[in-house]
Each structure stands twice: as C-alpha cells, then as structure tokens.
XYZ file of C-alpha atoms in Angstrom:
574
model
C 23.143 175.212 23.116
C 22.526 178.700 24.427
C 23.180 181.713 22.250
C 26.613 183.281 22.316
C 27.146 186.141 24.751
C 29.499 189.108 24.132
C 32.093 187.460 26.367
C 31.830 184.224 24.444
C 32.019 185.660 20.944
C 35.019 187.779 21.963
C 36.889 184.782 23.245
C 39.918 185.181 21.027
C 43.298 183.992 22.268
C 44.198 187.292 23.841
C 40.795 188.892 24.222
C 39.990 190.350 27.626
C 36.282 191.017 27.955
C 34.800 193.495 30.438
C 31.250 192.567 29.424
C 29.075 190.638 31.847
C 29.913 186.939 31.721
C 27.298 184.172 31.587
C 29.049 181.090 32.992
C 26.599 178.660 31.419
C 27.084 180.159 27.951
C 30.868 179.864 27.803
C 32.020 177.803 24.814
C 34.494 175.508 26.580
C 35.602 173.831 23.385
C 36.691 177.215 21.986
C 38.370 178.112 25.289
C 40.387 174.889 25.234
C 41.396 175.445 21.617
C 42.550 178.997 22.308
C 44.656 177.982 25.296
C 46.070 174.885 23.587
C 47.090 176.928 20.563
C 49.007 179.368 22.771
C 50.588 176.526 24.751
C 51.797 174.907 21.542
C 53.375 178.212 20.468
C 55.053 178.498 23.882
C 56.517 174.996 23.445
C 57.820 175.866 19.975
C 59.405 179.115 21.197
C 60.931 177.390 24.231
C 62.512 174.675 22.079
C 63.982 177.428 19.881
C 65.142 179.312 23.041
C 63.297 182.457 21.940
C 62.685 183.628 25.495
C 61.371 187.050 24.475
C 58.637 185.409 22.424
C 57.922 182.971 25.268
C 57.379 185.886 27.628
C 55.082 187.658 25.172
C 52.975 184.509 24.621
C 52.722 183.926 28.381
C 51.470 187.458 28.836
C 48.795 186.952 26.171
C 47.631 183.688 27.747
C 47.477 184.972 31.334
C 45.361 187.949 30.234
C 43.044 186.029 27.936
C 39.398 185.323 28.685
C 39.892 181.666 27.727
C 42.777 181.197 30.168
C 40.897 182.860 33.019
C 37.749 180.815 32.368
C 39.674 177.518 32.372
C 41.548 178.523 35.523
C 38.310 179.230 37.390
C 36.790 176.015 36.069
C 39.752 173.992 37.322
C 39.612 175.280 40.906
C 35.821 174.906 41.073
C 35.820 171.288 39.856
C 38.800 169.709 41.632
C 38.655 167.815 44.951
C 39.505 170.872 47.040
C 36.738 173.064 45.607
C 34.787 172.995 48.897
C 37.797 173.767 51.113
C 38.016 177.503 51.860
C 41.113 179.593 52.555
C 41.504 182.184 55.312
C 38.604 184.242 53.930
C 36.168 181.315 54.187
C 35.026 181.838 50.580
C 34.177 179.120 48.048
C 32.674 179.432 44.567
C 29.715 177.123 44.006
C 27.187 179.210 42.064
C 27.570 179.997 38.330
C 27.267 183.711 39.131
C 30.208 183.466 41.556
C 32.344 181.710 38.945
C 31.455 184.279 36.303
C 32.315 187.102 38.690
C 35.640 185.410 39.504
C 36.653 185.531 35.822
C 36.039 189.281 35.792
C 38.052 189.816 38.977
C 41.049 187.718 37.877
C 43.272 190.691 37.045
C 46.988 191.273 37.547
C 46.743 194.998 38.328
C 46.491 195.494 42.075
C 46.685 191.768 42.780
C 47.935 190.853 46.263
C 47.511 187.254 47.483
C 46.133 186.597 50.940
C 48.009 184.467 53.511
C 47.483 180.730 53.262
C 45.512 178.720 55.811
C 47.796 176.209 57.542
C 46.483 172.752 58.452
C 48.284 169.513 59.262
C 47.725 166.025 57.893
C 49.298 162.796 59.214
C 52.253 161.223 57.380
C 52.855 157.468 57.139
C 55.699 157.889 59.661
C 53.255 159.211 62.254
C 54.506 162.794 61.977
C 52.341 165.648 60.722
C 52.762 167.221 57.288
C 52.010 170.968 56.974
C 49.497 171.780 54.254
C 48.849 175.367 53.151
C 45.490 176.226 51.580
C 45.236 179.384 49.424
C 42.031 181.382 48.960
C 39.923 180.648 45.886
C 41.101 183.747 44.028
C 44.753 182.889 44.651
C 44.149 179.302 43.521
C 42.572 180.561 40.308
C 45.471 182.963 39.703
C 47.972 180.142 40.206
C 45.989 177.875 37.870
C 46.026 180.666 35.268
C 49.792 181.141 35.409
C 50.296 177.392 35.466
C 48.668 177.204 32.025
C 51.549 179.359 30.749
C 54.324 177.783 32.857
C 53.665 174.052 32.535
C 54.453 173.869 28.768
C 57.931 175.300 29.514
C 58.387 172.846 32.396
C 57.595 169.941 30.039
C 60.204 171.071 27.501
C 62.922 171.600 30.122
C 62.144 168.598 32.366
C 64.561 165.730 32.905
C 63.661 162.830 30.577
C 63.284 160.446 33.507
C 61.289 162.689 35.827
C 57.801 161.221 36.323
C 56.108 162.981 39.263
C 53.526 165.779 38.969
C 53.646 165.706 35.179
C 50.784 165.145 32.766
C 50.383 161.620 31.404
C 53.147 160.246 33.704
C 52.738 157.986 36.696
C 54.640 155.958 39.321
C 54.262 152.947 37.014
C 56.410 154.743 34.414
C 59.110 155.384 37.016
C 59.086 151.749 38.169
C 59.279 150.518 34.579
C 62.323 152.749 34.027
C 63.896 151.241 37.160
C 63.292 147.796 35.660
C 65.008 148.863 32.422
C 68.035 150.186 34.361
C 68.457 147.231 36.744
C 67.031 144.067 35.180
C 69.841 142.887 32.887
C 72.688 140.631 33.926
C 75.235 143.389 33.251
C 73.135 146.208 34.760
C 74.307 148.406 37.619
C 74.445 146.649 40.983
C 74.499 149.670 43.308
C 71.803 152.279 43.905
C 71.934 155.672 45.588
C 68.555 156.277 47.257
C 68.133 160.044 47.431
C 66.009 161.737 50.072
C 65.737 165.536 50.133
C 65.146 167.017 53.567
C 61.870 169.016 53.618
C 62.085 169.709 49.883
C 59.015 171.952 49.480
C 59.795 173.916 52.653
C 63.424 174.783 51.909
C 63.633 175.775 48.226
C 65.487 179.063 47.917
C 63.248 182.004 46.983
C 66.209 183.752 45.384
C 66.846 180.772 43.111
C 63.161 180.539 42.120
C 62.939 184.251 41.297
C 66.116 184.056 39.205
C 65.273 180.914 37.240
C 61.496 180.378 36.974
C 60.297 181.866 33.626
C 57.180 183.761 34.717
C 56.254 187.252 35.901
C 58.583 187.902 38.852
C 56.217 190.256 40.677
C 53.436 187.666 40.784
C 55.806 184.849 41.786
C 57.378 186.923 44.551
C 53.985 187.808 45.996
C 53.023 184.119 46.111
C 56.258 183.120 47.794
C 56.100 185.907 50.386
C 52.362 185.646 51.145
C 52.943 183.880 54.490
C 50.445 181.647 56.300
C 47.945 181.913 59.115
C 48.070 179.440 61.987
C 45.867 179.917 65.055
C 45.134 183.511 63.978
C 48.861 184.345 63.871
C 50.525 185.475 60.623
C 53.833 183.756 59.861
C 56.151 185.133 57.177
C 57.747 182.807 54.613
C 61.396 183.355 53.744
C 61.984 180.061 51.913
C 60.112 177.179 50.340
C 56.967 176.848 48.265
C 53.778 175.817 50.116
C 52.485 172.258 49.899
C 48.863 172.491 48.842
C 49.251 175.310 46.321
C 48.406 174.445 42.704
C 51.693 175.776 41.334
C 53.976 174.203 43.976
C 54.508 170.783 42.317
C 55.605 172.403 39.033
C 57.877 174.884 40.852
C 59.477 171.997 42.771
C 59.910 169.996 39.563
C 61.553 172.926 37.792
C 63.852 173.389 40.787
C 65.052 169.783 40.536
C 65.219 169.689 36.738
C 68.753 169.572 35.378
C 70.153 166.996 37.790
C 69.940 164.220 35.208
C 71.660 166.505 32.672
C 74.497 167.202 35.134
C 74.953 163.490 35.769
C 74.955 162.765 32.046
C 77.504 165.523 31.475
C 79.918 164.007 34.008
C 79.158 160.406 33.022
C 78.431 160.562 29.271
C 76.688 157.711 27.528
C 78.752 155.087 25.756
C 78.269 155.135 21.954
C 76.573 151.734 22.196
C 74.212 152.893 24.963
C 74.598 153.379 28.697
C 77.588 154.910 30.457
C 80.835 153.268 31.466
C 79.856 153.714 35.115
C 76.260 152.582 34.381
C 74.809 155.805 35.758
C 71.020 155.968 35.400
C 68.660 158.442 37.016
C 64.959 158.050 37.911
C 62.949 160.688 39.785
C 59.366 160.937 40.974
C 58.705 164.350 42.566
C 61.415 164.690 45.257
C 62.203 160.946 45.478
C 64.976 159.727 43.206
C 67.502 156.948 42.684
C 70.829 156.907 40.846
C 72.298 153.576 39.735
C 76.037 152.964 39.506
C 78.620 150.338 38.693
C 80.315 150.577 42.100
C 79.646 151.879 45.569
C 82.763 154.063 45.417
C 81.560 155.982 42.325
C 78.187 156.685 43.925
C 79.667 157.682 47.272
C 82.642 159.770 46.119
C 81.490 161.315 42.845
C 77.737 161.063 42.327
C 76.688 161.982 45.864
C 78.964 165.045 45.962
C 77.602 166.210 42.580
C 74.018 165.814 43.835
C 74.794 167.674 47.071
C 76.326 170.580 45.152
C 73.299 170.702 42.819
C 70.931 170.788 45.804
C 72.989 173.363 47.709
C 72.606 175.904 44.894
C 68.831 175.629 45.309
C 68.795 175.845 49.101
C 68.224 172.099 49.516
C 70.093 169.382 51.412
C 70.069 165.595 51.376
C 68.951 163.759 54.493
C 72.060 161.985 55.744
C 69.960 159.389 57.595
C 67.692 158.476 54.674
C 70.102 158.870 51.735
C 71.535 155.370 51.393
C 73.696 153.389 48.993
C 72.310 149.889 48.570
C 73.288 146.757 46.654
C 70.502 145.447 44.443
C 70.728 141.983 46.056
C 69.831 143.566 49.412
C 66.867 145.334 47.830
C 65.331 148.788 48.235
C 61.898 150.366 48.524
C 60.881 152.958 45.940
C 57.377 154.403 45.415
C 55.732 151.657 47.465
C 57.502 148.858 45.549
C 60.389 146.628 46.626
C 63.126 146.102 44.027
C 65.538 143.225 44.574
C 67.555 140.722 42.572
C 67.336 137.027 43.425
C 70.046 134.910 41.784
C 70.502 137.557 39.109
C 66.772 138.027 38.396
C 65.115 141.346 39.305
C 61.738 141.033 41.016
C 59.581 144.051 41.840
C 56.905 143.442 44.469
C 54.708 145.590 46.743
C 56.831 146.698 49.696
C 56.115 145.388 53.194
C 55.629 148.927 54.492
C 53.086 149.668 51.762
C 51.173 146.450 52.500
C 51.178 147.190 56.242
C 49.866 150.739 55.676
C 47.127 149.489 53.338
C 45.917 146.744 55.686
C 46.039 149.151 58.620
C 43.681 151.457 56.720
C 41.346 148.558 55.835
C 41.156 147.398 59.463
C 40.491 150.972 60.566
C 37.480 151.195 58.233
C 36.144 147.819 59.437
C 36.588 148.806 63.083
C 34.824 152.131 62.520
C 31.797 150.380 60.976
C 30.846 147.919 63.697
C 27.157 148.793 63.355
C 27.066 149.314 59.587
C 25.381 146.858 57.264
C 27.553 144.501 55.245
C 26.544 146.346 52.060
C 27.600 149.755 53.372
C 30.903 148.343 54.626
C 31.613 146.739 51.237
C 30.820 150.031 49.490
C 33.554 151.699 51.561
C 36.118 148.902 51.173
C 35.825 148.209 47.440
C 37.320 151.518 46.173
C 40.278 151.130 48.561
C 40.982 147.529 47.537
C 40.535 148.266 43.846
C 42.736 151.382 43.994
C 45.546 149.624 45.874
C 45.375 146.588 43.602
C 45.446 148.681 40.423
C 48.520 150.548 41.690
C 50.455 147.276 42.039
C 49.013 145.417 39.049
C 52.092 146.036 36.880
C 54.569 144.193 39.129
C 54.931 140.732 40.715
C 51.884 140.924 42.968
C 49.878 137.665 42.701
C 51.123 136.121 45.956
C 50.787 139.451 47.751
C 47.198 139.811 46.522
C 46.325 136.383 47.962
C 47.897 137.243 51.318
C 46.076 140.570 51.430
C 42.753 138.886 50.582
C 43.292 136.405 53.423
C 44.105 139.196 55.898
C 40.956 141.118 54.868
C 38.871 137.934 55.179
C 40.138 137.390 58.732
C 39.251 140.969 59.691
C 35.751 140.609 58.189
C 35.218 137.247 59.883
C 36.007 138.847 63.236
C 33.633 141.722 62.353
C 30.833 139.260 61.607
C 31.443 137.214 64.792
C 31.342 140.354 66.946
C 27.959 141.265 65.468
C 26.506 137.838 66.233
C 28.333 136.446 69.289
C 25.684 133.824 70.001
C 25.275 132.457 66.476
C 27.148 129.379 65.206
C 29.835 129.755 62.559
C 27.701 128.001 59.933
C 24.935 130.593 60.389
C 27.417 133.486 60.069
C 28.906 131.980 56.925
C 25.494 131.502 55.354
C 24.473 135.098 56.114
C 27.593 136.962 54.976
C 29.766 134.682 52.831
C 28.269 133.364 49.598
C 29.469 131.438 46.565
C 29.873 133.501 43.413
C 31.569 132.921 40.070
C 33.130 129.655 41.173
C 34.484 131.245 44.372
C 33.423 130.400 47.899
C 33.495 132.643 50.936
C 32.718 135.831 49.013
C 31.717 138.582 51.468
C 28.306 139.773 50.287
C 25.708 142.319 51.327
C 22.970 144.531 49.976
C 22.874 148.247 49.234
C 20.213 150.600 47.898
C 20.622 151.206 44.173
C 19.701 154.265 42.124
C 16.075 153.206 41.818
C 15.726 152.812 45.590
C 15.683 149.005 45.572
C 18.101 146.738 47.392
C 20.789 145.263 45.153
C 23.495 142.714 45.989
C 27.071 143.949 46.356
C 30.182 141.790 46.682
C 33.600 142.534 48.105
C 36.287 142.978 45.469
C 39.233 140.642 45.877
C 42.687 141.966 45.122
C 43.505 138.615 43.496
C 40.774 139.249 40.894
C 42.790 142.156 39.453
C 44.823 140.893 36.468
C 48.583 141.486 36.376
C 49.461 143.532 33.279
C 52.822 144.791 32.070
C 52.877 148.587 31.951
C 54.002 150.260 28.725
C 56.259 153.106 29.818
C 55.755 156.524 28.328
C 58.511 157.609 25.957
C 60.901 159.853 27.867
C 60.808 162.690 25.337
C 56.996 162.730 24.912
C 55.412 166.146 25.518
C 51.597 166.485 25.799
C 51.767 170.148 24.713
C 53.734 169.430 21.547
C 51.524 168.763 18.480
C 54.119 166.299 17.183
C 53.040 163.904 19.976
C 49.260 164.328 19.556
C 48.643 160.949 17.888
C 50.887 159.159 20.395
C 48.954 160.496 23.403
C 45.579 159.812 21.785
C 46.486 156.143 21.393
C 47.672 155.941 25.016
C 44.455 157.616 26.197
C 42.291 155.125 24.306
C 44.114 152.159 25.862
C 44.024 153.776 29.330
C 40.279 154.467 29.225
C 39.491 150.954 28.014
C 41.367 149.670 31.073
C 39.684 152.137 33.455
C 36.234 151.061 32.242
C 37.073 147.348 32.081
C 34.456 145.451 34.037
C 31.968 148.307 33.499
C 30.558 147.041 30.220
C 27.815 149.654 29.897
C 30.152 152.602 30.493
C 32.791 151.164 28.162
C 30.173 150.646 25.449
C 28.936 154.243 25.821
C 32.472 155.641 25.824
C 33.392 153.759 22.640
C 30.091 154.699 21.000
C 30.793 158.387 21.668
C 34.364 158.129 20.399
C 35.559 159.114 23.879
C 33.983 162.598 23.545
C 31.444 164.447 25.680
C 28.506 165.238 23.321
C 27.860 168.587 25.054
C 31.332 170.194 24.893
C 33.001 167.819 22.397
C 36.051 167.363 24.668
C 37.712 164.076 25.678
C 36.284 162.157 28.644
C 39.158 160.810 30.748
C 39.729 159.426 34.219
C 41.011 162.873 35.202
C 37.910 164.734 33.999
C 35.531 162.125 35.384
C 32.122 161.306 33.904
C 28.409 161.038 34.651
C 26.010 158.611 33.005
C 23.064 160.790 31.906
C 19.582 159.575 30.955
C 18.483 161.294 27.734
C 14.852 160.822 28.688
C 14.752 161.288 32.442
C 13.651 158.334 34.522
C 11.111 160.597 36.237
C 9.592 161.113 32.761
C 9.487 157.379 32.033
C 12.973 156.941 30.566
C 14.478 153.440 30.682
C 17.764 152.578 32.391
C 19.275 151.163 29.190
C 22.299 152.058 27.067
C 20.052 153.395 24.306
C 18.820 156.073 26.710
C 22.183 157.020 28.223
C 25.232 159.110 27.335
C 28.440 159.926 29.199
C 29.004 163.594 30.073
C 31.633 165.509 32.008
C 30.431 166.232 35.586
C 30.421 169.984 34.919
C 28.566 169.498 31.628
C 26.042 167.257 33.400
C 25.374 169.967 36.013
C 25.079 172.604 33.309
C 22.639 170.472 31.291
C 20.270 170.082 34.260
C 20.753 173.679 35.408
C 19.830 175.139 32.018
C 17.300 172.494 31.028
C 19.308 171.559 27.927
C 18.825 168.369 25.947
C 21.400 166.089 24.380
C 20.845 163.482 21.694
C 22.387 160.072 21.229
C 25.606 160.398 19.183
C 26.039 158.343 16.070
C 27.803 155.019 16.698
C 31.580 155.361 16.505
C 33.825 152.869 14.798
C 35.532 152.383 18.123
C 38.794 153.503 19.581
C 42.197 153.120 18.046
C 44.388 150.410 19.409
C 48.004 151.088 20.327
C-alpha cells in the first residue's frame, strides 16, 4: 500500500481537506467506515424524529472528504461513466477524479442543464432520458449518501423498487403471500401513474424532502438541452439523474400507511377488507375483498394521495381485475386456476425477450457461431434468472425451442447448398446427455480457440425466492448480520456454475484483499493473476485472487502486489 497523503490521514468523518489529493492513495476502507458511521447516526436520529440532528449530520456528511471521494468513485465506476453531459466532459484519469473531489463544493454551485436523449419503450414510444454533467452527477451522489438512509426509514414496508437489497422477486413473493390462500383477496387494483417522473410537483418536493432546499431547487430547475435549445422545467424530476429514483420513492411513500389507516389490520392478521399493498417504483397493486371497495373507496383514496403530489392515475391503464382472470405485474402473470395461484412469465415479457433474441441473430448473419453464442448467452441467462423463482419450466422449454428454430434458420441461410445432416454436424453437438446443443468456438484469454455452448433457459434451476423482511434496513446496524447472511447466499448463487470464482470468493471470505471491502454482484469483480502470465504465472486458483474492478485498475496502475489470503472457513449459511 502507498503511504498516506495529507488528504488521506485527514479523512475524518467531517474533515474537508484543501490539500492536493492523490486518488490512488485514498484509503477506501476508511472512507466507507466514515460514511457508514454517519449514515447509521442519521438512521438513529430519523427513527427518534430528531430532525435538527438529522440535518446537522447530513451537513457533516455532504462536506466530508470521505463522502465526496465515494461520490466521485460511484459516478466514475457505474455504467454511465463514459456518457458525457452537455459539457462533453468525462472523468477517466486519476488526476481528473482527484480534482473533482476538490471541486465538489456547495458554495457557488450551479448545476448545468441536462442533455436530453430518447430511448425506445416496450410500447414502441420513446422515453425521455436526461443526462447530467459529471460534476452534477457527483453532487447528486454525494447528497444521496445523506438522503437514502432517511428514505429507508420512512419507506413503505412493501415498496421494493430502487431500494438497496430489494428486487422484483421480493415484490412478486409478497404478491404470492397476499393472493395465494383460499381465503385471500380476489380482486386487484392495478395502479398506473401517468408520467410519474415528469409530473411530480416541485412545490411538494421542496416542502417534504429532507435535504438542503437550495441544492434541491437548483437541480429541479436546471432545465434540459434538446437540439441546442434550453427548456425550463417547472415540474417533475428527470429520468436518468442519480437522485431521481429516491425522490420518486419518497414522493410515493406513505400510500401504504394511508391505506392501513383507513383499513386497519385485524388483530389476527390482515384487514377485514383484505387490503394489501405492493409497490415497485411507480407500479403498484392493491388487493381487496370486493370490486366495490376497490372502486369506491381505495381508488378515490389513491387519487387524492396522488393529487397532493401533482400526480394522476392513468384512467386507461388503472384496472380492477379478478384474480381468476389474471394480471401482469413486473413481467409476471398472476392468476388463480381452480383456487390455486400460479405465477408464470407473462406473454408480453416472453414476446419482448424473443424479439430481442431474433434481432441479435438477424444482425449477426456473418458472425461466427462462437461470437453469436457469446452475445446470446448473457441475454438468455439474465432472462432465465429473472424468472427462476416462479412457475417457468414449461416456458423455458418453449423459449429454448423458439431460439433453436431461429438458430436453425440462421445456419441454413449460411449454407444454402449443404444438406441438413452436414449443418447439424457442424453447429449442433451432443453435450452432457443433450443433443442439438448449438456450439461454436471463441478465442480465450490465452489467444487459443475454445469451445463455447449456447445456454439453455431450461438448464436454469427453479428456486423459491426468500423474500426480504419488510422492516429490514441496510443502514441500520441492528440488521447487519441479517444482510450479511443474505449476501453470502446471493453470491453463492451468482457464482454457481463458476467453480473457480466461487472457490476464490469463499477462500477470501467474500472480501477484496486490496481494500478489504465486500465483493458483490453490484461491485463486480476481476480475477487477478498474482504472478502475471507474462512473467510465467500459471492460470490456476493458487495464482489468482478476486479484486474489485477499481482495485484491479489501481493495482496495475501503481504496480502494487497482492498476496494470496489465508483460506477462509467459508461463508455463513442462512
């Protein structure tokens, strides 16, 4: 490790250093500890409703060196790090990142307009996406460190979108809990908010979001540039900004509480009207005992709640459905058959997935089979993993057959004068007791051709998802052990089938040996050779360790070395 710099040694919780910063010498473990300690204090003060103390702690965090360093690191490591704003600037060099920490000051801060682009929606329409400049992204990431702990404390128990450690699978599992029993609610209100992000009232946000009002107002009023024309923003929070998901969540928080207040739980559990609420981002459902209760009481309560925040329900898409007719929610289809609830991938979701697969195949008419497989496998694996917690076996088989037909047509087009037996022999092999496995070759790390096989959706095992506990808070130290156990189980699943990586991860106790922080799916990882292959190092587990991507870059940039960690006793099992 490099020697401590003045900026590093002065990295107390609230320290603001004006010394020159060496990006490669920042002690990230200390930075994380400083920020986490402040976030825990913010959670404690929020639970006690000591809002003056909350404000003071937020101010300390947003002016701390640790907070600024982590904010810059976040925006220079995420997927959008190479996408510039209106100023065309990106931060790729360590010197640029270090300079950004120094310039991340509140005094004189004025955000630049956002760059407006459009991306296609599944409906065929275009969704507006607003891209802030790097400095504005870093400032939002900094204030998010101080705002997200409050959002977690005040969130609805059954809100699952854009929250740490929560996923669509948790929302679907909650739907199963609310609808699966014989005496469960039979009617569902499917809520759809019209242009949620674009219509949130600025006045409501400024009055209710617990952060510095001057900074928030400047973000909201920054406007956007489209075709060199500046457009002012009078409402809404931009899609694409780091803080927007949390602001939208905090806007919608409280709806479940209002429903529970009007329809209190029965002492033995549940409410007399069987009202249950599940939300993922701006999509939500409300269950009810009868259609009349949902239509006359629940819907009017929801509309009033939305109206106060400048939002409205879409009259065309907000429906009341009987569970025996079924409904689509988060890409799944929920429906009862003879009193038994089955959750399957929705037809629309399957159609969209296969459309994307066929598009990739069509765009790679001249590609080798190996290169095509390398593009298809992540898509198939990602889609299959999303649906692995529900009744998907038959759907997987149908999807595999549809992909096979598309690949068979691809192969026949490449060799129009060859017989079918020749095409089968060239592209479709037998492997692991399976016939007709689409196979090719691709260059490996050592520059030699290696076989690669198409992943089949049906090879993904169906596993019941264990829903997160509704009250769990990742910023609250009381839940530390709970989240560590969930992380261990999650990482074992993510690395299942990758025996070498799983072995390394377990051996390291799930920690990066350079910064001593957890390696997760969110942080990503690189498999590093302790003795470089160019120096004669072997490609074996004894010569490899897992590092964070940023730590891996830093190690090579500074010429650091890392040793093999002592074998761990393994991960804890939940």
